[in-house]
Structures are given as structure tokens and as C-alpha cells.
Amino acid sequence: MITHAIRAVMAANGGLLTWAQARDGGLSTAEVRHLVRQGVLVPLRRGLYVDGELWRSLDPYREQHRLRTRAVIAGLKRGFVVSHDSAAHELEMDILLPPVVHTHITRPGSTTAWTRYGVKHHYARHTTSQIVVVDGLGVLEPARTAVDIAREHGEPYGEIACDAAIRAGVTSAELRDACAPMASWPHILRTRRAVDFARPGAATVIETLGRMLVTELGLDLDADEPDLQFP
């Protein structure tokens, strides 16, 4: 049974509970395991749990991802910021999820990445001006997030992310500026294609996919490009 004191700790931590906090609250290892088996606690990371009722109430597209991100950040040293798909969720940008969903974090360094236990660690240069704070987390801003997604996942994920950034108020020039320092980075060509494709007007992920389909099929022969929003 979870005591009122432990529930207070979880409420203060956004629903999260560490093993140390569970122990300090009077729970034994056997009791924690029993609570996990009963679904009262859900393990998110080693030694880090979330209130099961809260977890099941969350939208799996965005809200569960955001809580996983907080669980990851809680166990990391300083220097990492939230990036890529994870940043898009924090910024409430509508994106298309890849077949395998990871939590993405980035810290400055030479361009490389590795994945471990569902977390993709990126080393890549970014400036302090590209970091915004969302609910206490350092997050890469929308333009950088969009081009990161384009470089990471390619088409159609990048095109969708760049359109989402435009909906969030980013300009085409800001997307190009975010892309410019990546000239020698891997997958820069598909990143530039996504940036060049981005336009105002696509109000949803589906509308971006529709514009991509019309463009690919060459159906809009009498106009420069499809017009998504017409009377």
C-alpha cells in the first residue's frame, strides 16, 4: 500500500518516485515489487517509478512520452537538453512518430549518437540561444527541433516537423538558419529538402502528407504548388 507521505512525494515530482524515496517512505523491496505486479507502480527507468493510475490516464502519443523524458533527465548529469521528437512533444508540435520511439537528448560535442535502454544520446553543437525552458526542462527550440527530426528520420517525418514549426511561428528563414551550421553533418541533403518543402497552410500532419502526395504525383500541373487552404 502506498502511504499518504509517498503519494505526496510523487505529487511533488510530477508522479515520479525513486527507489530511494520509496525506501525512505517505508516500502521494502518486496513491497515495491508487489506494487509493480499489481500495476500500482509502473517502472519507467531502473529505480524510477510512476503512479500507475496516473500513467494509464495519460495520452500515449504525447503525455506518456513527456513523463518518460522527465524520468530520463532525472537520472542524467547536467549538460543534456531535450531534443528531436522529445523536444517536439515538449513544444506541443504535432509530429509523425517513427516505428521505434526513443527519448532524445543532446549535449554539445562532435556529431555522433548512440542508443541505450530506449534513450538516444546525441552529441551535436548548439547555441544557448537555441535552448528554451519548458516546465523546468531545457529544450531545443522549434526550428532546431524540426531540422533535427528531418536529419534523424528523413521523409516524411522532417517535412511534417518543419510544417509544424511554421505553425508554431517559425519562419522559413529561421529554419534555414537552424540548418546552416549542419552543412557537413550526416543526412544534410534530406534536411534541406524538408526545410525547402515547408510552407504555411498545412494545419495538421494529414494535410502535410496530402501536399506531399499531390506534389509527388504531379497532379497540380497548373500551379506552382498545391494550395491547402482555399475558399
Coordinates of C-alpha atoms in Angstrom, one line a residue:
M1 CA 0.0 0.0 0.0
I2 CA 1.2 3.5 -0.9
T3 CA 1.1 5.8 2.1
H4 CA -0.1 9.4 2.0
A5 CA 3.5 10.5 2.5
I6 CA 4.7 8.6 -0.5
R7 CA 1.8 9.9 -2.6
A8 CA 2.8 13.5 -1.5
V9 CA 6.3 12.8 -2.8
M10 CA 5.0 11.5 -6.1
A11 CA 2.7 14.5 -6.5
A12 CA 5.6 16.9 -5.9
N13 CA 7.7 15.1 -8.5
G14 CA 5.0 15.0 -11.2
G15 CA 4.0 11.4 -10.4
L16 CA 7.6 10.0 -10.3
L17 CA 9.0 8.1 -7.4
T18 CA 12.7 6.9 -7.0
W19 CA 13.7 3.7 -5.2
A20 CA 15.4 5.8 -2.5
Q21 CA 12.2 7.8 -1.9
A22 CA 10.2 4.5 -1.7
R23 CA 12.6 3.1 0.8
D24 CA 12.6 6.3 2.8
G25 CA 8.8 6.2 2.8
G26 CA 8.9 2.8 4.4
L27 CA 8.5 0.4 1.5
S28 CA 10.6 -2.7 1.3
T29 CA 12.0 -4.2 -1.9
A30 CA 9.3 -6.9 -1.8
E31 CA 6.5 -4.4 -1.3
V32 CA 7.8 -2.3 -4.3
R33 CA 7.8 -5.4 -6.5
H34 CA 4.3 -6.3 -5.3
L35 CA 3.1 -2.8 -6.2
V36 CA 4.7 -3.2 -9.6
R37 CA 3.0 -6.5 -10.2
Q38 CA -0.3 -5.0 -9.2
G39 CA 0.1 -2.1 -11.5
V40 CA 0.0 0.4 -8.7
L41 CA 3.5 1.5 -9.7
V42 CA 4.9 1.4 -13.3
P43 CA 8.7 1.2 -13.7
L44 CA 9.9 3.8 -16.2
R45 CA 13.7 3.5 -15.6
R46 CA 15.8 1.4 -13.3
G47 CA 14.9 2.6 -9.8
L48 CA 12.3 5.1 -11.0
Y49 CA 8.6 4.5 -10.9
V50 CA 5.4 6.4 -11.7
D51 CA 1.9 6.2 -10.2
G52 CA 0.2 3.5 -12.3
E53 CA -3.2 5.3 -12.2
L54 CA -1.7 8.5 -13.5
W55 CA 0.3 6.6 -16.2
R56 CA -2.8 4.9 -17.6
S57 CA -4.7 8.2 -17.7
L58 CA -2.1 9.8 -19.9
D59 CA -2.2 10.2 -23.7
P60 CA 0.4 7.7 -25.1
Y61 CA 1.2 9.9 -28.0
R62 CA 2.5 12.9 -26.1
E63 CA 1.9 12.8 -22.3
Q64 CA 3.5 9.4 -21.6
H65 CA 6.4 10.4 -23.7
R66 CA 6.9 13.6 -21.8
L67 CA 6.8 11.7 -18.5
R68 CA 9.4 9.3 -19.8
T69 CA 11.6 12.2 -20.8
R70 CA 11.4 13.6 -17.2
A71 CA 12.3 10.1 -15.9
V72 CA 15.4 10.0 -18.2
I73 CA 16.5 13.6 -17.3
A74 CA 16.2 12.8 -13.6
G75 CA 18.9 10.2 -13.9
L76 CA 21.4 12.2 -16.0
K77 CA 24.2 14.5 -15.3
R78 CA 23.8 18.2 -16.3
G79 CA 24.6 19.3 -19.8
F80 CA 21.9 17.4 -21.7
V81 CA 18.9 19.1 -23.2
V82 CA 15.7 17.6 -24.6
S83 CA 15.8 17.3 -28.4
H84 CA 14.4 15.8 -31.6
D85 CA 11.0 14.0 -31.1
S86 CA 11.1 14.5 -27.4
A87 CA 11.5 18.3 -27.8
A88 CA 8.6 18.4 -30.2
H89 CA 6.4 16.8 -27.6
E90 CA 7.5 19.4 -25.0
L91 CA 6.9 22.2 -27.5
E92 CA 3.5 20.7 -28.5
M93 CA 4.5 20.4 -32.1
D94 CA 2.4 17.7 -33.9
I95 CA 4.8 15.2 -35.5
L96 CA 4.6 11.7 -37.0
L97 CA 6.0 9.1 -34.7
P98 CA 8.7 6.8 -36.2
P99 CA 8.3 3.0 -35.9
V100 CA 10.6 2.8 -32.9
V101 CA 10.1 5.7 -30.4
H102 CA 13.0 6.8 -28.3
T103 CA 13.6 9.6 -25.8
H104 CA 16.1 12.0 -27.4
I105 CA 18.6 14.1 -25.5
T106 CA 21.5 16.2 -26.8
R107 CA 24.6 17.8 -25.4
P108 CA 27.3 19.8 -27.2
G109 CA 30.1 17.9 -28.9
S110 CA 31.2 16.3 -32.2
T111 CA 28.3 14.9 -34.2
T112 CA 27.6 11.4 -33.0
A113 CA 24.8 9.4 -31.3
W114 CA 24.1 6.1 -29.6
T115 CA 21.1 4.4 -28.2
R116 CA 20.8 2.7 -24.9
Y117 CA 17.7 1.5 -22.9
G118 CA 15.3 3.4 -25.1
V119 CA 17.3 6.7 -24.9
K120 CA 19.1 8.2 -27.9
H121 CA 22.1 10.3 -26.8
H122 CA 23.2 12.9 -29.3
Y123 CA 26.4 14.9 -29.3
A124 CA 25.9 17.9 -31.5
R125 CA 26.7 21.6 -31.5
H126 CA 24.0 24.0 -30.5
T127 CA 23.9 27.5 -29.0
T128 CA 22.5 28.7 -25.8
S129 CA 20.1 30.9 -27.7
Q130 CA 18.6 27.6 -29.2
I131 CA 17.5 26.4 -25.7
V132 CA 14.2 27.3 -24.2
V133 CA 12.8 26.2 -20.9
V134 CA 9.5 24.2 -20.8
D135 CA 8.2 23.2 -17.4
G136 CA 11.7 23.3 -15.9
L137 CA 13.4 21.4 -18.7
G138 CA 16.0 22.7 -21.2
V139 CA 14.6 22.0 -24.6
L140 CA 15.9 22.9 -28.1
E141 CA 13.6 25.4 -29.8
P142 CA 11.2 24.7 -32.6
A143 CA 13.4 25.5 -35.6
R144 CA 16.3 23.4 -34.4
T145 CA 13.9 20.6 -33.3
A146 CA 12.4 20.5 -36.8
V147 CA 15.7 20.2 -38.6
D148 CA 17.0 17.7 -36.1
I149 CA 13.9 15.5 -36.8
A150 CA 14.5 15.9 -40.6
R151 CA 18.1 14.9 -40.3
E152 CA 17.3 12.0 -37.9
H153 CA 14.3 10.4 -39.6
G154 CA 14.2 11.7 -43.2
E155 CA 10.9 11.9 -45.3
P156 CA 8.1 12.3 -44.4
Y157 CA 9.0 13.0 -40.7
G158 CA 11.1 16.0 -41.5
E159 CA 8.6 17.7 -43.8
I160 CA 5.9 17.2 -41.1
A161 CA 8.1 18.6 -38.4
C162 CA 9.1 21.6 -40.5
D163 CA 5.5 22.4 -41.3
A164 CA 4.7 22.0 -37.5
A165 CA 7.5 24.5 -36.7
I166 CA 6.0 27.0 -39.2
R167 CA 2.6 26.6 -37.5
A168 CA 4.4 27.4 -34.2
G169 CA 5.5 30.7 -35.6
V170 CA 8.9 29.8 -37.0
T171 CA 9.8 31.5 -40.3
S172 CA 11.3 29.8 -43.4
A173 CA 14.4 31.9 -42.8
E174 CA 14.7 30.6 -39.2
L175 CA 14.5 27.0 -40.5
R176 CA 17.3 27.7 -43.0
D177 CA 19.4 29.4 -40.2
A178 CA 19.0 26.4 -38.0
C179 CA 20.0 24.1 -40.9
A180 CA 23.0 26.2 -42.0
P181 CA 25.6 25.1 -39.3
M182 CA 24.9 21.4 -40.3
A183 CA 26.4 21.8 -43.8
S184 CA 28.9 18.9 -43.2
W185 CA 26.7 16.8 -40.9
P186 CA 25.3 13.4 -42.0
H187 CA 21.9 13.5 -43.9
I188 CA 22.1 17.2 -44.5
L189 CA 20.6 16.8 -48.0
R190 CA 17.3 15.4 -46.8
T191 CA 17.3 18.0 -44.1
R192 CA 17.5 20.8 -46.7
R193 CA 14.7 19.2 -48.7
A194 CA 12.4 19.2 -45.7
V195 CA 13.3 22.9 -45.0
D196 CA 12.6 23.9 -48.6
F197 CA 9.3 22.0 -48.6
A198 CA 7.9 23.7 -45.5
R199 CA 5.1 26.2 -46.2
P200 CA 2.4 27.9 -44.1
G201 CA -1.1 26.4 -44.6
A202 CA -0.8 22.8 -43.5
A203 CA -2.9 22.8 -40.3
T204 CA -2.3 19.1 -39.5
V205 CA 0.0 16.2 -40.1
I206 CA -2.5 14.8 -42.6
E207 CA -2.5 18.0 -44.6
T208 CA 1.3 17.9 -44.9
L209 CA 1.1 14.3 -46.1
G210 CA -1.6 15.2 -48.6
R211 CA 0.5 18.0 -50.0
M212 CA 3.5 15.6 -50.3
L213 CA 1.3 13.1 -52.2
V214 CA -0.1 15.7 -54.6
T215 CA 3.4 17.0 -55.3
E216 CA 4.8 13.5 -55.8
L217 CA 2.1 12.6 -58.2
G218 CA 2.4 15.8 -60.2
L219 CA -1.3 16.4 -60.1
D220 CA -1.1 20.2 -59.5
L221 CA 0.2 20.9 -63.0
D222 CA -1.4 24.4 -63.4
A223 CA 0.1 25.9 -60.2
D224 CA 3.4 26.3 -58.6
E225 CA 2.4 24.2 -55.6
P226 CA -0.8 22.8 -54.0
D227 CA -3.0 25.3 -52.1
L228 CA -4.1 23.7 -48.9
Q229 CA -6.4 26.4 -47.7
F230 CA -8.8 27.7 -50.3
P231 CA -12.3 29.1 -50.0

